[in-house]
C-alpha positions as CSV (number, residue, x, y, z in Angstrom):
1,M,12.7,54.1,213.7
2,N,15.0,56.1,216.0
3,Y,15.0,59.0,213.6
4,I,11.2,59.0,213.5
5,Y,11.0,58.7,217.3
6,H,13.4,61.7,217.8
7,M,11.5,63.8,215.3
8,A,8.2,63.1,217.1
9,I,9.8,64.2,220.4
10,K,11.1,67.4,218.9
11,Y,7.7,68.1,217.4
12,S,6.0,67.6,220.7
13,L,8.4,69.9,222.5
14,I,7.9,72.6,219.9
15,K,4.2,72.2,220.2
16,G,4.4,72.5,224.0
17,Y,6.6,75.6,223.8
18,L,4.1,77.3,221.4
19,L,1.2,76.4,223.6
20,A,2.9,77.8,226.7
21,F,3.9,81.0,224.9
22,I,0.2,81.5,223.8
23,L,-1.1,80.8,227.3
24,T,1.4,83.2,228.8
25,G,0.4,85.9,226.4
26,L,-3.3,85.4,227.2
27,F,-2.8,85.5,230.9
28,T,-0.6,88.6,230.7
29,S,-3.2,90.4,228.5
30,A,-6.1,89.5,230.9
31,Y,-4.0,90.6,233.9
32,C,-3.3,93.9,232.2
33,Q,-6.9,94.5,231.4
34,T,-7.9,93.7,235.0
35,E,-5.3,96.1,236.3
36,D,-6.6,98.8,233.9
37,A,-10.2,98.2,235.0
38,S,-9.2,98.4,238.7
39,S,-7.3,101.6,238.2
40,K,-10.2,103.1,236.2
41,E,-12.6,102.0,239.0
42,V,-10.3,103.6,241.7
43,T,-10.1,106.8,239.6
44,K,-13.9,106.8,239.2
45,K,-14.4,106.4,242.9
46,D,-11.9,109.2,243.6
47,S,-13.7,111.5,241.2
48,L,-17.1,110.7,242.7
49,T,-15.7,111.3,246.2
50,T,-14.2,114.6,245.1
51,A,-17.5,115.6,243.4
52,S,-19.5,114.6,246.5
53,S,-17.2,116.5,248.8
54,T,-17.3,119.6,246.6
55,S,-21.1,119.5,245.9
56,P,-23.2,121.8,248.0
57,S,-25.4,120.4,250.8
58,Q,-29.1,119.8,250.1
59,E,-31.1,123.0,250.4
60,K,-34.1,123.1,252.7
61,K,-37.6,123.5,251.4
62,E,-39.5,126.7,251.8
63,L,-42.2,126.6,254.4
64,R,-45.3,128.8,254.5
65,M,-47.1,129.3,257.8
66,S,-50.3,131.0,259.0
67,L,-51.7,131.5,262.5
68,N,-55.2,132.3,263.6
69,A,-56.9,132.7,267.0
70,F,-60.5,131.7,267.7
71,K,-62.3,132.5,270.9
72,I,-64.8,129.6,271.5
73,N,-67.0,130.1,274.5
74,H,-64.5,130.4,277.3
75,D,-61.4,129.1,275.5
76,L,-59.0,130.5,273.0
77,K,-58.0,128.2,270.2
78,L,-54.8,128.8,268.3
79,V,-54.6,127.2,264.8
80,S,-51.3,127.2,262.9
81,R,-51.0,125.8,259.4
82,V,-47.9,124.9,257.4
83,R,-47.5,124.3,253.7
84,S,-44.5,123.4,251.6
85,K,-43.9,123.3,247.8
86,V,-44.5,120.0,246.1
87,E,-44.2,119.9,242.3
88,A,-44.4,123.7,242.0
89,K,-47.5,123.9,244.2
90,F,-47.8,124.5,248.0
91,Q,-49.6,121.7,249.8
92,N,-50.4,120.9,253.4
93,T,-47.5,119.5,255.2
94,A,-47.9,116.9,258.0
95,G,-45.4,115.8,260.7
96,V,-43.9,119.3,261.3
97,E,-43.3,120.3,264.9
98,I,-44.8,123.7,265.6
99,S,-44.0,125.7,268.8
100,F,-46.4,128.2,270.3
101,Y,-45.2,131.3,272.2
102,R,-46.7,134.1,274.2
103,D,-45.6,137.7,273.5
104,E,-42.2,136.8,272.0
105,V,-40.3,133.8,270.6
106,K,-38.2,133.0,273.6
107,P,-37.7,129.7,275.5
108,E,-39.2,131.1,278.7
109,N,-42.4,132.2,276.7
110,L,-43.0,128.7,275.2
111,I,-46.6,127.5,276.0
112,G,-46.6,124.2,274.0
113,K,-45.7,122.2,271.0
114,Q,-47.8,120.2,268.5
115,I,-47.2,118.1,265.4
116,S,-49.1,119.2,262.2
117,N,-51.8,116.7,261.1
118,H,-52.7,115.7,257.5
119,K,-54.2,119.1,257.0
120,G,-51.0,120.7,257.9
121,E,-52.6,122.2,261.1
122,A,-51.6,122.2,264.7
123,Y,-53.9,123.3,267.6
124,W,-53.4,124.7,271.0
125,I,-56.2,125.5,273.5
126,I,-55.8,128.2,276.1
127,P,-58.5,128.5,278.8
128,L,-59.6,132.1,279.4
129,A,-61.9,131.6,282.4
130,G,-60.3,133.2,285.5
131,R,-57.3,134.7,283.7
132,P,-56.6,138.3,284.8
133,D,-55.5,139.3,281.3
134,S,-58.6,137.9,279.6
135,M,-59.9,141.4,278.9
136,T,-56.7,142.6,277.2
137,S,-55.2,141.9,273.8
138,L,-53.0,138.8,273.8
139,V,-50.2,138.3,271.3
140,F,-49.1,134.8,270.3
141,Y,-46.5,133.3,267.9
142,S,-46.1,130.0,266.1
143,S,-42.6,129.0,265.0
144,V,-40.7,126.2,263.2
145,K,-37.0,126.2,263.9
146,D,-34.0,123.9,263.1
147,H,-36.1,121.5,261.1
148,P,-33.9,119.1,258.9
149,D,-36.0,119.5,255.8
150,Y,-37.7,122.9,256.0
151,E,-36.6,126.5,256.4
152,D,-37.4,128.4,259.6
153,A,-40.8,130.0,259.7
154,E,-42.6,132.3,262.1
155,E,-46.1,133.9,262.3
156,T,-47.9,136.0,264.9
157,V,-51.6,136.8,265.7
158,T,-53.3,139.1,268.2
159,A,-56.3,137.8,270.1
160,Y,-58.7,140.7,271.0
161,P,-60.9,140.7,274.1
162,S,-64.6,140.3,273.5
163,K,-67.9,139.2,275.0
164,M,-70.5,137.2,273.1
165,T,-73.6,135.6,274.6
166,I,-76.4,133.6,273.2
167,N,-80.0,133.2,274.5
168,T,-82.9,131.2,273.2
169,V,-86.4,132.4,273.8
170,E,-89.9,131.5,272.5
171,E,-92.2,134.4,271.7
172,D,-95.6,134.0,270.1
173,S,-94.9,130.5,268.8
174,L,-91.6,131.7,267.4
175,R,-88.2,130.4,268.4
176,L,-85.7,133.2,268.6
177,V,-81.9,133.1,269.0
178,K,-80.7,136.4,270.6
179,I,-77.1,137.2,270.5
180,F,-75.1,140.0,272.2
181,V,-71.6,141.1,271.1
182,G,-69.4,143.5,273.1
183,H,-65.8,144.6,273.5
184,P,-63.9,146.7,276.0
185,D,-63.3,150.3,275.3
186,E,-60.2,152.3,276.1
187,A,-61.1,152.4,279.8
188,G,-61.7,148.6,279.9
189,K,-65.4,148.9,280.2
190,M,-67.5,146.4,278.1
191,V,-69.5,148.3,275.4
192,P,-71.8,147.0,272.6
193,L,-70.1,146.2,269.2
194,A,-72.2,147.6,266.3
195,D,-72.1,146.5,262.6
196,A,-70.5,143.1,263.3
197,E,-71.6,140.4,260.9
198,C,-72.8,137.3,262.7
199,K,-74.0,133.9,261.4
200,V,-76.0,131.2,263.1
201,Y,-75.4,127.6,262.5
202,V,-76.5,124.2,263.8
203,K,-73.8,121.6,264.6
204,R,-74.0,118.5,262.4
205,E,-72.0,115.3,262.4
206,F,-69.2,116.6,260.0
207,G,-69.5,120.3,260.2
208,L,-71.8,123.3,260.6
209,L,-75.1,123.9,258.9
210,E,-76.1,127.5,258.4
211,V,-79.8,127.9,259.4
212,T,-80.3,131.7,259.1
213,E,-79.1,134.5,256.9
214,S,-76.2,136.5,258.2
215,Q,-77.1,139.6,260.2
216,T,-75.2,142.6,261.6
217,T,-75.5,143.8,265.2
218,D,-77.4,146.9,265.9
219,A,-76.2,149.9,268.0
220,D,-76.8,147.8,271.2
221,G,-74.7,144.9,269.8
222,N,-77.8,142.6,269.6
223,I,-79.0,140.2,266.9
224,S,-82.3,138.4,266.9
225,A,-82.7,135.5,264.5
226,E,-85.7,133.1,264.0
227,F,-84.8,129.5,264.4
228,P,-86.4,127.2,261.7
229,A,-88.8,124.5,262.7
230,D,-87.6,121.8,260.3
231,V,-84.2,121.1,261.8
232,H,-83.5,117.6,263.0
233,G,-81.9,116.9,266.4
234,D,-80.8,113.8,268.2
235,E,-83.1,111.2,269.8
236,S,-84.3,113.8,272.3
237,G,-84.5,116.6,269.8
238,N,-81.5,118.4,271.1
239,V,-79.6,120.7,268.7
240,T,-76.4,122.7,269.3
241,I,-76.8,126.3,268.0
242,V,-73.5,128.0,267.1
243,A,-73.1,131.8,266.5
244,K,-69.9,132.9,264.8
245,I,-68.2,136.2,264.0
246,A,-65.3,135.9,261.6
247,D,-62.4,138.2,260.9
248,N,-63.8,141.2,262.7
249,E,-61.3,144.1,263.1
250,S,-62.4,144.7,266.7
251,V,-62.9,141.2,268.1
252,G,-61.3,138.9,265.5
253,N,-62.9,135.4,265.4
254,V,-65.5,134.7,268.1
255,E,-67.8,131.7,268.6
256,V,-70.4,130.8,271.1
257,S,-72.7,127.8,271.3
258,S,-75.7,126.5,273.2
259,T,-77.7,123.2,273.3
260,I,-81.5,123.3,273.3
261,P,-84.3,120.8,272.5
262,W,-85.6,122.7,269.5
263,G,-85.0,120.0,266.8
264,I,-87.1,117.2,265.5
265,P,-86.3,114.0,267.4
266,T,-84.5,111.5,265.2
267,K,-85.8,108.0,265.2
268,V,-83.0,105.5,265.6
269,D,-83.1,102.9,262.8
270,N,-82.7,99.5,264.4
271,F,-82.7,97.8,261.0
272,Y,-79.6,95.7,261.6
273,S,-80.5,94.9,265.2
274,Q,-83.8,93.1,264.3
275,R,-83.9,89.3,264.1
276,E,-84.0,89.0,260.4
277,L,-82.2,87.0,257.7
278,W,-79.9,89.9,256.9
279,S,-78.9,90.6,260.5
280,A,-75.7,89.5,262.2
281,R,-75.3,86.1,263.7
282,S,-76.2,87.4,267.2
283,N,-79.5,88.7,265.9
284,S,-80.5,85.7,263.7
285,P,-84.2,84.7,263.8
286,I,-85.0,82.1,266.5
287,S,-86.7,79.8,264.0
288,L,-83.6,79.8,261.8
289,I,-81.3,79.0,264.7
290,I,-83.6,76.0,265.7
291,I,-83.8,74.6,262.1
292,V,-80.0,74.9,261.5
293,N,-79.1,73.3,264.8
294,A,-81.6,70.5,264.3
295,A,-80.3,69.8,260.8
296,L,-76.7,69.7,262.2
297,L,-77.7,67.3,265.0
298,L,-79.6,65.1,262.5
299,I,-76.6,64.9,260.1
300,W,-74.1,64.1,262.9
301,G,-76.6,61.6,264.3
302,F,-76.7,59.7,261.0
303,I,-72.9,59.8,260.8
304,A,-72.6,58.4,264.3
305,Y,-75.2,55.7,263.5
306,I,-73.2,54.6,260.4
307,F,-70.0,54.3,262.5
308,L,-71.8,52.2,265.1
309,E,-73.2,49.9,262.5
310,I,-69.7,49.4,261.0
311,I,-68.4,48.5,264.4
312,R,-71.4,46.1,265.0
313,I,-70.8,44.4,261.6
314,N,-67.1,44.0,262.4
315,K,-67.9,42.3,265.7
316,L,-70.5,40.0,264.1
317,G,-67.9,39.0,261.5
318,K,-65.3,38.1,264.1
319,T,-67.9,36.1,266.1
320,N,-69.0,34.0,263.1
């Protein structure tokens, strides 16, 4: 029995040593693999850091810019437009700050800044009434500088002096729009501008409607166009007539407007303000309001009567 007991103890010890040896080997292998993975991760991070430090900085996108000047009545409107390349195509760019300058791009010549809208356009209005230089050519610049995403861009435009008037007269049952266009000569004297193409429009809700064929000014700088009789106006028949000259080499872009009651009065459709079934709650028919409220009162009256009867039955039951 002692022999068998000692043999069992030896067998157990040998089995324990073998199990410890196997576990030690497994733990050592796992530790080595972890160390290798850690060293590889560190090496990978070092390589990425080196690559990022050696890679060139992100290049700025090309920005295209245009600048136009429009003389509208007694104001000068500067319109600058910016576009950038998106998927190999230049598209309007919003959110770009555009600076406007007079004569030269210098901080002391800055006249204003605007952010481009969804059309990529930024506007700046300059009143011309009372300016001593309103009869001389004015040079303006638009510029984009030090933008984090786009390259610097700059554009210039010259606003030429001009005079454009519009008069409306009625002659022999005809409604005529008479326009005069002039510009200063070398001596600064206002002289008629001949052969200038002019178009007449009517201002609509979302744009301009051309109502006459384009004409060119005569030797005296005049145009006479017949106004059509089928143009609709507002409730009082008022329409805004707009005369425009575009991209003329002598005066550039000029526009003048006048409001006159030559249109057909527009009747306001009060369809939704009537007391009909399809109207809003505030304009519901009186009969419908009375019927609905009476029905609601009747329903709540029955509910109240039922509860009162229940209370009455409960009292009678306690009494009896």
